[in-house]
XYZ file of C-alpha atoms in Angstrom:
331
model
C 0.000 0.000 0.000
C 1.254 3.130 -0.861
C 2.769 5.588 1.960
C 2.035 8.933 -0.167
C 2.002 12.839 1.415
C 2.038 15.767 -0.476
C 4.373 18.296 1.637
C 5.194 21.885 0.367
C 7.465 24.180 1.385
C 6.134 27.651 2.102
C 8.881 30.176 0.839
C 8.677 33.650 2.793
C 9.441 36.741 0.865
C 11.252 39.194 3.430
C 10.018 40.558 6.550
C 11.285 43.847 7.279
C 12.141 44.863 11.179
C 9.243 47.132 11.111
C 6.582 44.360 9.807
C 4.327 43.625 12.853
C 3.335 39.806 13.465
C 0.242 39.482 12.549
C 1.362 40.704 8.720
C 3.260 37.766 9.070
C 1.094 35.696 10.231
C -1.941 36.619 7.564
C 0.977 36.364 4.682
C 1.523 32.438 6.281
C -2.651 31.733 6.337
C -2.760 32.908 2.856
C -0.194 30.493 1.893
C -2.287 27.880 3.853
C -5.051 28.652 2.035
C -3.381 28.164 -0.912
C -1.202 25.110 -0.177
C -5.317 23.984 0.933
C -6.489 24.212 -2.843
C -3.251 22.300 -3.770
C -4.428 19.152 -1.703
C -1.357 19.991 0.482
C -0.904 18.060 3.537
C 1.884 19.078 5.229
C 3.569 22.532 4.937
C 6.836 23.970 6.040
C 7.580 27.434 6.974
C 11.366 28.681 7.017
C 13.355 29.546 10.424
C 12.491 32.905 12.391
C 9.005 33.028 10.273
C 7.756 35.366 12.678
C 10.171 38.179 12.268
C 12.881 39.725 10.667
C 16.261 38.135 10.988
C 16.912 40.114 14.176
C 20.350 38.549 15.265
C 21.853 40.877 12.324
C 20.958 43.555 14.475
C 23.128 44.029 18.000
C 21.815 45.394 21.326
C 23.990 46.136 24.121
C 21.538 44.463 26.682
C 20.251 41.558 25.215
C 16.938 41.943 27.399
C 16.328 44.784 24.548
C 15.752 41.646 21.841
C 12.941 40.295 24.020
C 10.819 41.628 21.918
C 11.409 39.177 18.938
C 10.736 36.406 21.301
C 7.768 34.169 22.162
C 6.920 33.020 25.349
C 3.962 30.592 24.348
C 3.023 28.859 21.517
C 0.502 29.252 20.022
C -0.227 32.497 21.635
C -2.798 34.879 20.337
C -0.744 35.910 17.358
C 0.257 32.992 16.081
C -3.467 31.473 16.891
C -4.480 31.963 13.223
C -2.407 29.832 11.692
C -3.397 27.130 14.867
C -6.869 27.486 13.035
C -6.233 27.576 9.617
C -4.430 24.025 10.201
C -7.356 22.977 11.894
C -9.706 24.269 9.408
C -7.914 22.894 6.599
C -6.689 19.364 7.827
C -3.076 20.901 7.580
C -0.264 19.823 9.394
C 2.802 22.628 9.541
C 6.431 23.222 10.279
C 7.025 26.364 12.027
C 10.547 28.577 13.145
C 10.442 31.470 16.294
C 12.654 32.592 18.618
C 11.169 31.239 21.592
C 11.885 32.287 25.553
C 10.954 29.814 28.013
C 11.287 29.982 31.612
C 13.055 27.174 32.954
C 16.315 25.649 34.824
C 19.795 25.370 32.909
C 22.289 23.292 33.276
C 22.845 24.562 37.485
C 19.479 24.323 38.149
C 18.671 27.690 38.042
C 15.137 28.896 36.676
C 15.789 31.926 33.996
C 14.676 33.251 30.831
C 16.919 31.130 28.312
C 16.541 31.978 24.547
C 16.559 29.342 21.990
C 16.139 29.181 17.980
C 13.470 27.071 18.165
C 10.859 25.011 15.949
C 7.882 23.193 16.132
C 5.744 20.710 14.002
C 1.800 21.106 14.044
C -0.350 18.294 13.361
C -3.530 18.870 11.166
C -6.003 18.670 14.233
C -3.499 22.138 16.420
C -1.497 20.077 18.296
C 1.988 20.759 18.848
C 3.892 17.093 17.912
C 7.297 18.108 18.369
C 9.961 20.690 19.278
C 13.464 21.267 18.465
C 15.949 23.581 19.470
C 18.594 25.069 17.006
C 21.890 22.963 18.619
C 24.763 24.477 15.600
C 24.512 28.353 16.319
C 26.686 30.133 13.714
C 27.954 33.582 13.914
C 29.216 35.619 16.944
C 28.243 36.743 21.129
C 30.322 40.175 20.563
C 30.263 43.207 18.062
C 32.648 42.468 15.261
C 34.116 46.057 13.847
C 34.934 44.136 10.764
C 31.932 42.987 9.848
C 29.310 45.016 7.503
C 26.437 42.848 9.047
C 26.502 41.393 12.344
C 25.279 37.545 12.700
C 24.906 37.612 16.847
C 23.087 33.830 17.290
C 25.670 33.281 19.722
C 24.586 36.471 21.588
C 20.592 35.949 21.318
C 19.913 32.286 21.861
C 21.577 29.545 23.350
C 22.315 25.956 22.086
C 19.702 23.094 22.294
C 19.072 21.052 24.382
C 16.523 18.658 23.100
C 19.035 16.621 20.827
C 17.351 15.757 17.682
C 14.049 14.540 18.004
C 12.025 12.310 15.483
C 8.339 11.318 16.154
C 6.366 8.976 14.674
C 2.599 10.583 13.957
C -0.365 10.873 11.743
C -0.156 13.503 9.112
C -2.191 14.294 6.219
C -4.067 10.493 5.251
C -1.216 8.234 6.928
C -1.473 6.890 10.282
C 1.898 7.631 11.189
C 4.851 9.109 9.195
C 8.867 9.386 11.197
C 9.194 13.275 11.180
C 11.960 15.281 12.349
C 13.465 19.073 12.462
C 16.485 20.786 11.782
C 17.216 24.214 11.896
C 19.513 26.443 9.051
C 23.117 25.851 9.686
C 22.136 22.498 11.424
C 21.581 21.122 7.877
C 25.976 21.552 6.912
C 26.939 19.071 9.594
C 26.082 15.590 8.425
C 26.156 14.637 11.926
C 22.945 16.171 12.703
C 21.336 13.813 9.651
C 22.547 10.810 10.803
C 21.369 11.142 14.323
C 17.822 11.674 12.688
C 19.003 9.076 10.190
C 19.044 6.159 13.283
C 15.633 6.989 14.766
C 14.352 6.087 10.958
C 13.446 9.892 9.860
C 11.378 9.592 6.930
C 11.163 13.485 6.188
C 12.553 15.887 7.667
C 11.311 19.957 8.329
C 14.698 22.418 7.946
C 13.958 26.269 7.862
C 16.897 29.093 6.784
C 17.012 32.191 6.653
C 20.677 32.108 4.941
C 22.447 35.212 3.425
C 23.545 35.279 -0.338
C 27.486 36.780 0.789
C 29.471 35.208 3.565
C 30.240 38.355 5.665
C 32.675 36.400 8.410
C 35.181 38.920 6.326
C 37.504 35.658 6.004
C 37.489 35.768 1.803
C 35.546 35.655 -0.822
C 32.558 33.002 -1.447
C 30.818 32.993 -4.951
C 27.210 33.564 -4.618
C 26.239 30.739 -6.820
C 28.382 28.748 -4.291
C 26.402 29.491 -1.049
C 23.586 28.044 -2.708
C 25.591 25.053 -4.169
C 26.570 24.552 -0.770
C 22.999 24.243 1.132
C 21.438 22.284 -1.360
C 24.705 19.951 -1.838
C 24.205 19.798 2.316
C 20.727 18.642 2.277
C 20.828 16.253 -0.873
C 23.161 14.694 0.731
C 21.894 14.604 4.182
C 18.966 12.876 2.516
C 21.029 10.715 0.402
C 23.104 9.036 2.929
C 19.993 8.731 5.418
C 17.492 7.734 2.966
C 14.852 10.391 3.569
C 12.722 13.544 2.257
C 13.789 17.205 3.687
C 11.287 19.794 3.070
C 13.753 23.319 3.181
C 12.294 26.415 3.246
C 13.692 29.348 3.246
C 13.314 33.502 3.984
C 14.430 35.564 0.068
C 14.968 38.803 -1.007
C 15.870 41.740 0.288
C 15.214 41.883 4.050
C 16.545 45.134 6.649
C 18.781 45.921 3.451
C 20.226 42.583 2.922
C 19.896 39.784 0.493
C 18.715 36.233 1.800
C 19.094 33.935 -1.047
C 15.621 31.977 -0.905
C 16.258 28.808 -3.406
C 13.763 26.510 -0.989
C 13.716 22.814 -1.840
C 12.192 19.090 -1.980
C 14.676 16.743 -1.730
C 13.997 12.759 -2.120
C 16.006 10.078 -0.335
C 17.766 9.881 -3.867
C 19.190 13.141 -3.215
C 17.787 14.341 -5.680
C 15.832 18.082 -5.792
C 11.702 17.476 -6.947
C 10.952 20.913 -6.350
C 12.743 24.377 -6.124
C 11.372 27.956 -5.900
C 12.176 30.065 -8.315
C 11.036 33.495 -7.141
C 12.307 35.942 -3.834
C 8.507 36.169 -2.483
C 5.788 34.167 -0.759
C 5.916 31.050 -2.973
C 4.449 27.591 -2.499
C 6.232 24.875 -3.901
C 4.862 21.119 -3.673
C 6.007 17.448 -4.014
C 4.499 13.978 -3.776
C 6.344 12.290 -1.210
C 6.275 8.568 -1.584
C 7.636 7.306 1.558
C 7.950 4.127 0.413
C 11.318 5.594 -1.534
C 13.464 5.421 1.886
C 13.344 1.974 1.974
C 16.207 1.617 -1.046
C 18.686 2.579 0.576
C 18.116 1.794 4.104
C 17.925 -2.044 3.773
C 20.960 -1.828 0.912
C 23.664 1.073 0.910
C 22.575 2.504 3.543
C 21.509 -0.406 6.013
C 22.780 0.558 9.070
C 22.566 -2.343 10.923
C 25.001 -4.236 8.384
C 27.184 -1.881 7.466
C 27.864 1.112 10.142
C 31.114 0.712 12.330
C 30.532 2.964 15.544
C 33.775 1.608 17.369
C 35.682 3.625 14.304
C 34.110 6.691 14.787
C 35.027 7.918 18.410
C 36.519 10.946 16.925
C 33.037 12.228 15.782
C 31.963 12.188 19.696
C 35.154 13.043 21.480
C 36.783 15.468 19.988
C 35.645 19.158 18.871
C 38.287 20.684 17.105
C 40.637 19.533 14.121
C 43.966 17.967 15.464
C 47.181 17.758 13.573
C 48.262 14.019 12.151
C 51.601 12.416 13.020
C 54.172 13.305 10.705
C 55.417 10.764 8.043
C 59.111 9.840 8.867
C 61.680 7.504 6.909
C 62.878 4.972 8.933
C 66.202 4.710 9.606
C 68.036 1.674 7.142
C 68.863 -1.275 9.063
């Protein structure tokens, strides 16, 4: 029997700092609607939907950022789209900043900040969450830099891990979901954790600039998008699933987010792409049935993975130096 969804991924033209919520919000229903009409069962919104990309901009006291954050979801701005899913049998991906009140690692209760995502199931209810655990950028004003990238100032790493949950969506009784979140998608690390719980499709939002401004050299535009879709085919690929990535385009607070949202199949391959720097809805059968290929041949881990090789990946964070090749000495 066949294991068929029809997932979309719900490309967000820019949101400028001064765009309240709710335009937001109504821009996201609309493409509900839409992705309704299109016998769309499962959409997915890009990173930050809510908001401008706020960690470009710095504030001395970080409590000044609050603003950007949510402290419930849904709440009663985001309660629309709650209802449109429910309305339409729709289940959906979303990305916020989110500030929850709760004990770190001492114990202590606080206001910690996280990148953070959810996935919706087509009845309102909140299936999932996952918290953005590869923060790029910066904590400090960099003089060198054009455009800040503070996600290392605003939000603080997971700590969820990476979650996958098996539940109904659109007509199937249960389908092996999973999140990651922008810069999460580079490290194949992050895949193949979701890879071992089974992931069968996976929700990834960006909001990803078209120039690299670390000021460390140059980086071809056509490259940076080279680079995230040759990090999610192959993601995909080597854990034989679907990743719906969406992503924020165009020109946002002065500055260019690339866009170029895909459907990738556990082939790797790309089944959709949008093609525009606005609101855009692009949509893909998802047989599910596909990930079985390479997960019971190339890719069966069970026969063919070798974790007492890889201690490396786990205990070690930087790049070390290898020994150094020596002649031997003639006997």
């Amino acid at each position: 029997m066949s294991r068929l969804i029809t997932a979309a991924a719900a490309q967000l033209g820019p949101i400028q700092r001064a765009e309240p919520r709710s335009s937001a919000v109504g821009r996201m229903v609309r493409l509900l609607e839409r992705a309704h009409r299109r016998g769309v069962e499962l959409v997915v919104f890009p990173e930050l939907a809510l908001t401008t990309f706020f960690p470009r901009h710095y504030h001395e006291d970080i409590s000044h950022a609050d603003k950007w954050f949510e402290t419930a979801m849904p709440s009663a701005e985001t309660a629309p789209l709650f209802d449109a899913a429910r309305r339409y049998g729709i289940g959906f991906h979303l990305g916020y900043a989110e500030m929850a009140q709760e004990a770190d690692e001492t114990g202590a209760v606080r206001n910690r900040r996280f990148n953070t995502s959810v996935l919706v199931g087509p009845e309102g209810d909140v299936l999932l969450k996952y918290r953005k655990m590869h923060l790029p950028g910066h904590a400090e004003y960099d003089t060198r830099r054009k455009v800040q990238h503070l996600e290392k100032r605003y939000f603080e790493v997971g700590n969820l891990g990476f979650p996958v949950i098996r539940a109904p969506m659109g007509g199937l009784d249960g389908i092996n979901m999973g999140m990651l979140i922008c810069n999460d998608r580079r490290w194949p690390e992050a895949w193949r954790v979701l890879g071992l719980q089974s992931v069968e499709l996976v929700a990834l939002g960006y909001n990803t600039p078209s120039l690299n401004m670390e000021a460390g050299g140059f980086e071809a535009h056509h490259l940076r998008v080279f680079h995230s879709h040759l990090s999610i085919q192959a993601g995909c690929y080597q854990n034989s699933c679907f990743a719906v990535a969406t992503a924020k385009a165009g020109i946002e607070d002065g500055n260019e987010l690339f866009g170029h949202s895909i459907i990738v199949n556990p082939q790797g391959e790309i089944i959709a792409m949008a093609g525009s720097w606005d609101d855009e809805l692009i949509a893909a059968d998802c047989e599910l049935d596909m990930c079985m290929l390479g997960r019971t041949t190339v890719f069966a881990f069970d026969r063919h993975r070798r974790p007492e090789a890889y201690g490396r990946i786990t205990g070690q964070v930087g790049a070390v130096e290898p020994e150094v090749w020596q002649k031997s000495a003639p006997r």
